[in-house]
Every structure is written in C-alpha cells, then in structure tokens.
Coordinates of C-alpha atoms in Angstrom, one line a residue:
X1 CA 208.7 172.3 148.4
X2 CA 211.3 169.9 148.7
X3 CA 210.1 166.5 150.8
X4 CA 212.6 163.9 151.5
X5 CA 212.2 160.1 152.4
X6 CA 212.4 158.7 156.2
X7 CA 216.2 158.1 157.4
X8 CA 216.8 154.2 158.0
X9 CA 218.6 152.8 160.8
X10 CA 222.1 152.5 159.3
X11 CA 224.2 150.2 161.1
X12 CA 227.5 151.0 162.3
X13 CA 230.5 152.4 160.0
X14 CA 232.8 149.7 158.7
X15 CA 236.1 149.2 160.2
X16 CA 238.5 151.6 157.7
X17 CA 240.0 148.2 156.8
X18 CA 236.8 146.6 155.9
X19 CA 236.2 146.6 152.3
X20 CA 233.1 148.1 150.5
X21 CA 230.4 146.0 150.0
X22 CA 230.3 144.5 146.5
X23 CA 227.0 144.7 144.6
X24 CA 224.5 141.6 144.4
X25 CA 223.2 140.2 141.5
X26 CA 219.1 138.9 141.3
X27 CA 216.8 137.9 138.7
X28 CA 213.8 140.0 138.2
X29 CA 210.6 137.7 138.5
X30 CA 209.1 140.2 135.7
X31 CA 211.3 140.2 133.0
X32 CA 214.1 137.6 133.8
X33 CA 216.9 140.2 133.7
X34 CA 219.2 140.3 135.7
X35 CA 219.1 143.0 138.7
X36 CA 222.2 144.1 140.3
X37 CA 221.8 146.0 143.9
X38 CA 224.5 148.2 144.8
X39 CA 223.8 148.4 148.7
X40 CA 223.8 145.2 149.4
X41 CA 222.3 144.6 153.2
X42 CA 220.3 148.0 153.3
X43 CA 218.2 148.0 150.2
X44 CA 214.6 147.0 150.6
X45 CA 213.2 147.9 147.3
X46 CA 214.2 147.9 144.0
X47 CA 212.7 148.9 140.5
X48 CA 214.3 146.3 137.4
X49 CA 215.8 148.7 134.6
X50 CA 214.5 146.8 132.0
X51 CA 211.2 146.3 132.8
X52 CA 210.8 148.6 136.0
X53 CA 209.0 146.1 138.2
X54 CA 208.9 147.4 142.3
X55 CA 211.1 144.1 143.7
X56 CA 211.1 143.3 147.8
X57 CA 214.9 141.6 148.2
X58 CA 214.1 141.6 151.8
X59 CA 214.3 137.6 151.7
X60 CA 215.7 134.9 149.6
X61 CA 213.0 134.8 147.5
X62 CA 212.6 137.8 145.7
X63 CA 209.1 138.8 145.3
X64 CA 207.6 140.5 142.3
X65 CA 206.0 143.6 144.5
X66 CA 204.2 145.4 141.5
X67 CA 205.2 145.2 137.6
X68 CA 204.3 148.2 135.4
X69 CA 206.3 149.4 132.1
X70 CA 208.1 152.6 133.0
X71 CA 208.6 155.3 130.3
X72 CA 212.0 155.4 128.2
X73 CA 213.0 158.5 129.7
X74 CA 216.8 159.4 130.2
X75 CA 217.5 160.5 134.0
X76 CA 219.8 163.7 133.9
X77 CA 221.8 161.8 136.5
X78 CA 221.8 157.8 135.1
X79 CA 221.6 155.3 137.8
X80 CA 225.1 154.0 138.8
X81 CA 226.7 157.3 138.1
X82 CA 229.2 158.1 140.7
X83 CA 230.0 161.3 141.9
X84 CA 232.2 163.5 145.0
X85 CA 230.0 166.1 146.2
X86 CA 230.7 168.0 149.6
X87 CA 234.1 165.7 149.8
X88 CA 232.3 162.0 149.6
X89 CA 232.1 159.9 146.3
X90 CA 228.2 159.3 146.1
X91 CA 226.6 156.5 143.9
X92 CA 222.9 157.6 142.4
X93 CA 221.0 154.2 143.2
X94 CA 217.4 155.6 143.3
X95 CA 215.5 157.8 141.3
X96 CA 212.1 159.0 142.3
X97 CA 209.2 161.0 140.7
X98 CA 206.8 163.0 143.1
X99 CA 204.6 165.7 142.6
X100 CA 201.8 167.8 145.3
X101 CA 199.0 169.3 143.2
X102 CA 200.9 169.0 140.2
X103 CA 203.9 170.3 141.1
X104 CA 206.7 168.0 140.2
X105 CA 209.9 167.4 141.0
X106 CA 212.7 164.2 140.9
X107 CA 214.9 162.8 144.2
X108 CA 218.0 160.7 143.3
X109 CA 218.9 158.6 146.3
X110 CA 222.9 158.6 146.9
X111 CA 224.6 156.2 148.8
X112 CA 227.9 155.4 150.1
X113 CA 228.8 152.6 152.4
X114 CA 231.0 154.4 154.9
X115 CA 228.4 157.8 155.1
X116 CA 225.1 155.9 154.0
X117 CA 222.0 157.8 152.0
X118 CA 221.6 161.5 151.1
X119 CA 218.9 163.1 148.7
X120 CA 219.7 164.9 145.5
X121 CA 216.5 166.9 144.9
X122 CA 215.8 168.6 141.3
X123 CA 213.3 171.2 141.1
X124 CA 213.1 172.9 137.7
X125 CA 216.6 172.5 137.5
X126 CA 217.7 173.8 140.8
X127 CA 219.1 171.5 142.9
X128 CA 219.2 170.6 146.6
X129 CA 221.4 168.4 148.7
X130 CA 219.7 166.1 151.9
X131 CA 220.5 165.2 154.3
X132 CA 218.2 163.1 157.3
X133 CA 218.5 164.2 160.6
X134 CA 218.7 162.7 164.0
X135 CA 217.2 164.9 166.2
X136 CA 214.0 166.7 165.6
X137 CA 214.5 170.7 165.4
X138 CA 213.2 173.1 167.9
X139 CA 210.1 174.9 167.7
X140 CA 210.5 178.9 168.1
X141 CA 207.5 180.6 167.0
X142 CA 204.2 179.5 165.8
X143 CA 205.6 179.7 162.0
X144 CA 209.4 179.3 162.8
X145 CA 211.9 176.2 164.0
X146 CA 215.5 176.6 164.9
X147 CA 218.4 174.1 164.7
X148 CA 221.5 175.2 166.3
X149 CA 221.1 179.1 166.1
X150 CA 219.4 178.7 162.8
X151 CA 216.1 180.0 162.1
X152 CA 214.0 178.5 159.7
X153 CA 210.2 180.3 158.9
X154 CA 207.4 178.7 157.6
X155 CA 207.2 178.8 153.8
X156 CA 204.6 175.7 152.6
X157 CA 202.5 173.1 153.7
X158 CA 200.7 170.2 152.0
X159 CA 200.8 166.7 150.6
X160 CA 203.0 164.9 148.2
X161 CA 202.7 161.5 146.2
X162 CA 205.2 159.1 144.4
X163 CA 204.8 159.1 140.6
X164 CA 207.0 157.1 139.4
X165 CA 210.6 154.9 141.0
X166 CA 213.4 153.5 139.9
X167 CA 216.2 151.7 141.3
X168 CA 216.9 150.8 144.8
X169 CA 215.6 152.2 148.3
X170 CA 215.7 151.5 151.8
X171 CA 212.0 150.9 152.5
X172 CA 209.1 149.8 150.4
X173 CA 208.2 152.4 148.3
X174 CA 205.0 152.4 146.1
X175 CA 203.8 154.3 143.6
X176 CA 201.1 156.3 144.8
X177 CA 202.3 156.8 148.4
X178 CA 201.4 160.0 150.0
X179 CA 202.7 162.1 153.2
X180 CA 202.0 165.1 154.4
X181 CA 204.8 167.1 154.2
X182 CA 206.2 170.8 155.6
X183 CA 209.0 172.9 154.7
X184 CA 210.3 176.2 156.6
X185 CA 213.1 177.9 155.2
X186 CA 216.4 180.5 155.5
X187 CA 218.6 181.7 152.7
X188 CA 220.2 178.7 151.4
X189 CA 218.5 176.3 153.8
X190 CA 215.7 174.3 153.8
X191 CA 213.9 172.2 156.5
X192 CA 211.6 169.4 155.5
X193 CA 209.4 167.5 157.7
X194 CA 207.3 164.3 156.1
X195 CA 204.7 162.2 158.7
X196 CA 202.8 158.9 156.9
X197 CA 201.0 158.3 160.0
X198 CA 203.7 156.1 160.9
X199 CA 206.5 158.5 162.0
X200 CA 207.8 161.7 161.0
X201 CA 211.0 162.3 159.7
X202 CA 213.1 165.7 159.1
X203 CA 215.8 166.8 156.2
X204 CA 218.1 169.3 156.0
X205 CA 218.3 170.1 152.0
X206 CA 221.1 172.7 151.4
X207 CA 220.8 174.3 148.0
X208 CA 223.4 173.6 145.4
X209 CA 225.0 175.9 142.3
X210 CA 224.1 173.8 139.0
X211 CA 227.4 173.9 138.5
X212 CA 228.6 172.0 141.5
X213 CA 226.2 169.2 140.1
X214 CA 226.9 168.9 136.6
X215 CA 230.7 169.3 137.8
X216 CA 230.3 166.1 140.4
X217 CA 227.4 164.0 138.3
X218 CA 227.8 165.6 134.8
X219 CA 223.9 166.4 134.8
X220 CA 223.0 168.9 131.7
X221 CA 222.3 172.9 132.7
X222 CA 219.1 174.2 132.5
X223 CA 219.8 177.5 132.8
X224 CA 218.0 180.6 135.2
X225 CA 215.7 178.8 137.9
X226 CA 212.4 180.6 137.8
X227 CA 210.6 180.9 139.6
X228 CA 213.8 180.8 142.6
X229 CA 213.6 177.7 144.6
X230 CA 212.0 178.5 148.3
X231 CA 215.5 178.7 150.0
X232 CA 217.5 179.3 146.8
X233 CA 219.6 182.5 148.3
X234 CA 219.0 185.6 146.0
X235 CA 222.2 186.6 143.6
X236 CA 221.5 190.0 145.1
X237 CA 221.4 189.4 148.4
X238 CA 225.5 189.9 149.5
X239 CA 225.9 192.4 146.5
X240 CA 223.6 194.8 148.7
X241 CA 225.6 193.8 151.8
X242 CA 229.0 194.6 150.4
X243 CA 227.4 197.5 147.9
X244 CA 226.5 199.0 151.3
X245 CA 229.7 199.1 153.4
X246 CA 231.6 200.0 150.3
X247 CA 229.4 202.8 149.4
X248 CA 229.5 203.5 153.1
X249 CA 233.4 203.9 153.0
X250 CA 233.1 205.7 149.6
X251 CA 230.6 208.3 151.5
X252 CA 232.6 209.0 154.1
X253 CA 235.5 209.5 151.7
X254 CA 233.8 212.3 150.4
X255 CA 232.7 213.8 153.5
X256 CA 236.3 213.7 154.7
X257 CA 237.3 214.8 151.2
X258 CA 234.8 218.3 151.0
X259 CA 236.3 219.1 154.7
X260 CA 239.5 218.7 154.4
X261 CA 240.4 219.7 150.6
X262 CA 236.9 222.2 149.9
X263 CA 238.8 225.2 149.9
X264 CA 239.6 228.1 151.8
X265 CA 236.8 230.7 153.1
X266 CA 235.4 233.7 151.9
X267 CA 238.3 236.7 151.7
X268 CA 237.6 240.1 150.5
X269 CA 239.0 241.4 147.2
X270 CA 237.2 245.3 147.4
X271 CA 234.5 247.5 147.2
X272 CA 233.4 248.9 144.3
X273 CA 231.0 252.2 144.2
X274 CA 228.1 252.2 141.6
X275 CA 227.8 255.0 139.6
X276 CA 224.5 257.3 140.4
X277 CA 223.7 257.5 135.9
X278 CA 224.3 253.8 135.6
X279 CA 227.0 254.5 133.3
X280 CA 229.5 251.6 132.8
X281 CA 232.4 251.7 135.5
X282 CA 236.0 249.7 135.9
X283 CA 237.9 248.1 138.6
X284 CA 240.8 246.2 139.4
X285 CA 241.2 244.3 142.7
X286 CA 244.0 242.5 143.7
X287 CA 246.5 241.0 143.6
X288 CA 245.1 237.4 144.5
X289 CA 247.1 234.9 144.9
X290 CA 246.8 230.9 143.8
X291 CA 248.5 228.2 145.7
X292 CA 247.1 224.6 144.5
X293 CA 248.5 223.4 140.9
X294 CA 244.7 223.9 139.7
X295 CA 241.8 225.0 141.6
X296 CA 238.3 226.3 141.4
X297 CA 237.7 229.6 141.8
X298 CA 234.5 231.4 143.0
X299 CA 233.6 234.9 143.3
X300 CA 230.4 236.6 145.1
X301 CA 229.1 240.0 144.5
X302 CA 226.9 241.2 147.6
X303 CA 224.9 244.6 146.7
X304 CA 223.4 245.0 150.4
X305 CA 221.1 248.2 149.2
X306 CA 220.1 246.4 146.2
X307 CA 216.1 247.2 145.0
X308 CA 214.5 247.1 142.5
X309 CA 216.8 246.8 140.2
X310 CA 220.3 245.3 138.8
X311 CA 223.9 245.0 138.7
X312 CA 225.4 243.6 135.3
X313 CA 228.7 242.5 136.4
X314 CA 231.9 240.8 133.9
X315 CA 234.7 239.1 135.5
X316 CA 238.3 238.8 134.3
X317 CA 241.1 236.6 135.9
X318 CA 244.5 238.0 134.3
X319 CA 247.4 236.2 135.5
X320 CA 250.4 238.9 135.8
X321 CA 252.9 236.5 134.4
X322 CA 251.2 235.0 131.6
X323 CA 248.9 237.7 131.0
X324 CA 246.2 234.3 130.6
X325 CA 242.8 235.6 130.7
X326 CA 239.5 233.9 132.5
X327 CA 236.3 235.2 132.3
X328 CA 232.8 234.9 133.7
X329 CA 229.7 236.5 134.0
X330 CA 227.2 237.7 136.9
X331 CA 224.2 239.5 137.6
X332 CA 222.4 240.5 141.0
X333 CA 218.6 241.4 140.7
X334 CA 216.2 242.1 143.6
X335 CA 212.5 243.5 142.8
X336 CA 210.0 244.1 145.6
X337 CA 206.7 245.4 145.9
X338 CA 203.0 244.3 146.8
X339 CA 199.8 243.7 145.8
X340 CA 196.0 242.3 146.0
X341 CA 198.1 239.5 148.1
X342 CA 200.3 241.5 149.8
X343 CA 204.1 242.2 150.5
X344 CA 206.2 240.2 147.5
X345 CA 209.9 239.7 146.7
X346 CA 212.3 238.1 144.1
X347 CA 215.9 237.8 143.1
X348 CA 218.5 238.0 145.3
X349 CA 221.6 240.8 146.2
X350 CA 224.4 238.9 146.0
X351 CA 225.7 236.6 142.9
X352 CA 228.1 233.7 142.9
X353 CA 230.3 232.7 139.8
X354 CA 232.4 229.8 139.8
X355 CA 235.5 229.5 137.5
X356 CA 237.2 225.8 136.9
X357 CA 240.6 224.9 136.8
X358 CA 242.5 228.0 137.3
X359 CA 246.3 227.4 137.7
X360 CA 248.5 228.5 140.0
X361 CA 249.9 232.2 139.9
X362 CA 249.3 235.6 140.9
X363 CA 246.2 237.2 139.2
X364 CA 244.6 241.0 139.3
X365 CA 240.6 240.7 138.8
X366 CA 238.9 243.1 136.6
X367 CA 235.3 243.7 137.1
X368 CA 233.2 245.7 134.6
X369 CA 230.2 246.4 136.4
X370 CA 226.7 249.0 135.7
X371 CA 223.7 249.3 138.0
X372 CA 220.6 249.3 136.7
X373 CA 217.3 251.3 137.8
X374 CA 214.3 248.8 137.0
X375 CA 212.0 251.8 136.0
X376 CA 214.9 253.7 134.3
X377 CA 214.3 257.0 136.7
X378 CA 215.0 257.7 140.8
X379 CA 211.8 258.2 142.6
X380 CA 208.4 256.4 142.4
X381 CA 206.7 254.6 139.6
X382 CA 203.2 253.6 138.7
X383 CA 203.5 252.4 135.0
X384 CA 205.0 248.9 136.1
X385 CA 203.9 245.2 135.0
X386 CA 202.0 244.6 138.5
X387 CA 200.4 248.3 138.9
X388 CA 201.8 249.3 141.7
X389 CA 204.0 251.6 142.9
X390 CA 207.5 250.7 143.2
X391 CA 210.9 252.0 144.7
X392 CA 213.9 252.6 142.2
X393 CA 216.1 254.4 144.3
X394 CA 218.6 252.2 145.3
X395 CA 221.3 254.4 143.5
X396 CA 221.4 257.7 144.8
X397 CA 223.6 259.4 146.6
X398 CA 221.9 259.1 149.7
X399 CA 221.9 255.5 150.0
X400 CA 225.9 255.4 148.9
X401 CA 225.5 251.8 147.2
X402 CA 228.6 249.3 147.0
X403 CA 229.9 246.3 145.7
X404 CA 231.5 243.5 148.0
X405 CA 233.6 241.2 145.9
X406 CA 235.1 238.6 147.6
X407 CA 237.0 235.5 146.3
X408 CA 237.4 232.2 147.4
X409 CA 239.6 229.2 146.0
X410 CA 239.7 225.0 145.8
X411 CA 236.2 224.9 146.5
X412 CA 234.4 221.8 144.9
X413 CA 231.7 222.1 143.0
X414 CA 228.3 220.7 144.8
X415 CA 227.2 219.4 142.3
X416 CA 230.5 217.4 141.3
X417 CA 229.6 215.8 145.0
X418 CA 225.7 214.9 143.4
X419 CA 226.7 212.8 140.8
X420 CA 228.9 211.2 142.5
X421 CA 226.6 210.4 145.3
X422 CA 224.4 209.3 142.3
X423 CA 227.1 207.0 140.3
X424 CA 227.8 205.4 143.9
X425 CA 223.8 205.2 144.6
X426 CA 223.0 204.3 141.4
X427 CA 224.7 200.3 141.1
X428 CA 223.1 199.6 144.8
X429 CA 219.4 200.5 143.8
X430 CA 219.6 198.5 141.2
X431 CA 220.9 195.7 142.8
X432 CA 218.0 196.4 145.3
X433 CA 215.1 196.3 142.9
X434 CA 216.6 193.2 141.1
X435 CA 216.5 191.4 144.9
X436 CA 213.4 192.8 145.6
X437 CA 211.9 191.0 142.3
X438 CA 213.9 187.7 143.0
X439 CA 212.1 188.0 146.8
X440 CA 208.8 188.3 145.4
X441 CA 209.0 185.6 142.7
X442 CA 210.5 183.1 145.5
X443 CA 207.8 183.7 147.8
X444 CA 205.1 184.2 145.4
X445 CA 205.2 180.0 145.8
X446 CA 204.4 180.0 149.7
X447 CA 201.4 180.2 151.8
X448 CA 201.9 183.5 151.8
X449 CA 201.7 184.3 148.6
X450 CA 198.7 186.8 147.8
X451 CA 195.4 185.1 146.2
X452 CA 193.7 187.8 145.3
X453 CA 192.6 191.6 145.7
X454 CA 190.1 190.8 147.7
X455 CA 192.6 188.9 150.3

C-alpha cells in the first residue's frame, strides 16, 4: 500500500527564459543552524538537518512548529541529491516515514521548478514513482476504477500515519498525522486515494526497476522484493505471453511438419504362407526401393486368421549394392477364450517394427518367420492355464493362413513428436507455476488475502 501526499496548487510554469529559483537560506529557531530551502515560494514545511525541528517558513518569522531529535540514520537517497528520472532532473527535498499497522515504508518528495512535486515511494526496496492527479478517476465496478481505458481493482484499504519527516514539503506535515487511504491496482500500476477529512487526493504511482533508481539517484540494491509489491508486474507475466505464441508457432510447425514430410502410406511387399508343422520357413520380398537420403522404415505383419497362438518373425533389410544388412524383430500373438466372466481376448494379429535411419538404395527384405500352436497340437485343449477349452487351429489347411507384410518409409516416430511437444511444454509450465507463486505472494497482502480455513 502505497499512499501519497495531497497535490498543491502549483502556480504557473516559468517563462523558459526565467531562471530557476535559487534556494533560501533561514536560521532554525532550535538549533541555530542554518536551513536552506530549495523551493523557494512553495515550501510550507521544513525539518532542520541538524536538529530535525518541523519549521513553518510560511511568514517572515519562522516559527519553531515542533522540535524533536531525529535518529542518525543515512537516507538511501540523501536530501539534495539530484537525479533524471522519466526525462526530468528531480531534486529529493523531503523525506518521509509512514507506516499502517506496522507496515512501513519511506516517500522522498522530488521537486523541480518547471514540473513541480512527484513521490518516490520505497517499499522493501521496491520502488514506485507518483505522481498527483487532477481529475478524480472513474468508478466502474463496486471494487474497480478506470482512468482512461485503464482498469484498476481493489487491492487494500486502511489507515496510515507519519513517523518520522525530514526536509521540506508543501503543507504542514506532523508527525503523527493520519488518513485514510485506498489503493486499487493493475500490472505495473497503482492508484492511491488519501482523504483527512479535509479533501481527498489521488496518485498515480508507477512501479520502477531498482535499477532505474540506483542508476538516476545512486540508491543501494536490495535485492528480490518479497513479498512483490501490490502492482509490481510479475517477471513471468510476458514470458507466458510470448512462451505461448512461440510454442503456438512451434506446434503448428510440427503439425505441418508430420503432414507434409511423415512418410508415404502403407504398400504391400507379399504374402507369405505358414507352414501347417510350424517348421521354420524363408522369404524374400522385394525389391523395395528408398528415395530420401535417410529415412525410417516401418514394417507390419497382419496374420488375419491368427488364434491362439504366434508368429515369431526376423526381419533383414539387405541393400543389393552394398550388401548392408538391417535387422529387426517381431512377433504377433492373439489368445482367446472365456471363462467364469465370460468371452476374453489378448494380443493382437498384426505387428509393427520400426527401423531408423535407413539410407537410400534398393533393398530385398528377408523374413524368417514360424507359426506357433499355443497348445502345441490342432484340435481342442483342456490342460491350459485358465481351464478351459481353447481353439489351436489356426494353422491347418483348412483355414490357409498368410502373412501380409507391408512396408512403409519416412515415417516419424510418435514418439520423437512427444518429447518434443514435452521440451516445448516443459519451459512454459514452468514459467506458469513460478507466476502463479509470484500471484499468490503479491496478493497474499490484499483484502483478499485468505485468513483462515475457516474463511
């Protein structure tokens, strides 16, 4: 929560020919030191720097408002330290202390005589740049304000005191003066509203990089705000944005890429006839041909009267030129039957093997293949696992079983497309539970921050 003083009633700019006000010397009352005031014609009060006395310069006589001994602390921005922040040299003349139910924080009053006061506010380090508006926002929604097309929601409400003062201000302020203050808030933005039963005034505070401030007023770094301010905009927040539409392009990319360089369909290479005594057997299909430099290379088995048994089946890829052998391996199983639960299956009749990074050429493909009776005999069968009967006949004559081999090429591999769905995913839902964390801490300090279970 980031309150901010009232705005004055600055007179006009100087002519651009006009020269700066100088600064005015007085004698502090208190102490006896001398006082200098750096705008001259708008400061009301002022706190000594050697004995931090509250002075009102508003007449001739300079009146000793209230005198206490003020801590030797060193500001991280020293009064009279000059600065060019958002374009305009700014002069720190004020320094403030305030706090609401012991939160604290400090306000440095800038000034310039051509652009008048703005508030540098320092909350745990993170800092916040004023300024005090002339027109009074809009009211949207019963916990939101707009300004232009800006919305702003509620984040806190409550009251806030002066602790301690130095320096020089444009009205009388005391220690121990309390308003009741409001802020609503957007992603980098702040509004604050103050009312002392008097008026009520409204500031604009737009959060500022630490490095923008120690770069303009040398202030020292203190490092990771944390808890976030309430409109410090999360590190996250436009990582996810852009994370998004790149991994959005990168997804289509892949899409685009699987379509357009998968592969070629499914072409038959032969059929191959099982042997009925499911002794070994020997085939060569081909020739098959292999455009792309390198490609992947799949093959499928389909055994459509497949029962109750198995098909062992061994793969070679000879290239006719180079004689370069690649091998693989496949099975097809199927096994059906029922039970106390009724009808059951597994397995499957048809096999896929893939084979990387074949070259290009003309190949033959070997297949060494056997069928396999589950019981070991044609017929019927009691003695299995499960205790039931159970069909092993798939290989005779009668049913005339085959082999379908066919071959397809420059197919990608699916699950080549996971991971990298998963390395793309991966940096984004990080960057998503990092923001989430950030968004919790940050409003973790509002009125909306949970209490308890019970709430």
């Amino acid at each position: 929560m980031l309150p901010d003083a009232p705005r004055p009633d600055l007179p006009a700019p100087a002519p651009a020919l006009m020269p700066a006000p100088a600064t005015h010397p007085l004698t502090c009352p208190g102490c006896g030191g001398t006082v200098e005031i750096r705008a001259a014609g708008y400061t009301v009060h002022v706190a000594c720097q050697y004995c931090g006395s509250i002075l009102d310069v508003t007449n001739p006589q300079v009146k000793l408002v209230t005198q206490y001994q003020e801590a030797n602390t060193a500001l991280d921005i020293p009064l009279g330290t000059r600065g060019t922040l958002r374009g305009v040299e700014w002069e720190a003349i004020g320094w403030l202390r305030r706090s609401q139910d012991g939160y604290p924080w400090e306000e440095y009053l800038l000034f310039n005589p051509y652009h008048g006061y703005r508030w540098l506010v320092n909350v745990r380090g993170g800092w916040s740049f004023g300024t005090m508006l002339t027109r009074t926002p809009e009211w949207r929604t019963y916990d939101a304000y707009g300004l232009d097309s800006s919305y702003y929601h509620r984040f806190f409400y409550g009251d806030a005191q002066v602790d301690d003062v130095l320096g020089e201000f444009y009205w009388r302020v005391a220690v121990g003066e309390t308003v009741k203050t409001a802020d609503w808030v957007r992603p980098g933005e702040m509004l604050s509203r103050e009312e002392d039963g008097h008026e009520v005034s409204w500031t604009l505070n737009e959060w500022v990089p630490e490095k923008e401030i120690t770069r303009a007023f040398g202030a020292p770094s203190s490092g990771m705000v944390w808890p976030p301010l309430p409109h410090q905009p999360s590190p996250w927040g436009g990582w996810l944005k852009a994370g998004a539409k790149i991994g959005g392009v990168a997804l289509a990319f892949l899409l685009l890429f699987s379509m357009f360089f998968g592969g070629t369909g499914w072409s038959a290479a032969g059929s191959l006839a099982v042997a009925q005594d499911g002794h070994e057997q020997t085939a060569t299909l081909g020739p098959i041909t292999f455009r792309n430099r390198y490609q992947r290379v799949e093959i499928r088995a389909d055994v459509p009267s497949l029962e109750n048994g198995w098909v062992d089946l061994d793969y070679s890829l000879v290239d006719r030129k180079t004689q370069q052998v690649y091998e693989a391996y496949g099975a097809a199983e199927r096994y059906s039957g029922s039970d106390s639960d009724g009808p059951w299956t597994e397995g499957s009749r048809d096999s896929d093997i893939s084979i990387a990074s074949v070259p290009a050429g003309t190949y033959d493909l070997v297949v060494e293949y056997k069928g396999n009776r589950w019981t070991g005999s044609s017929g019927f069968s009691s003695s299995d696992p499960y205790g039931q009967e159970i069909s092993s006949g798939w290989m005779d004559a009668a049913n005339a079983p085959k082999i379908e081999v066919e071959v397809r090429q420059g197919t990608l591999f699916g699950s080549n497309i996971l991971i990298a769905l998963i390395l793309l995913a991966a940096p984004w839902l990080i960057a998503l539970a990092l923001h989430l964390s950030f968004e919790k801490a940050r409003t973790g300090e509002s009125d909306y921050a949970p209490t308890g279970d019970d709430d």
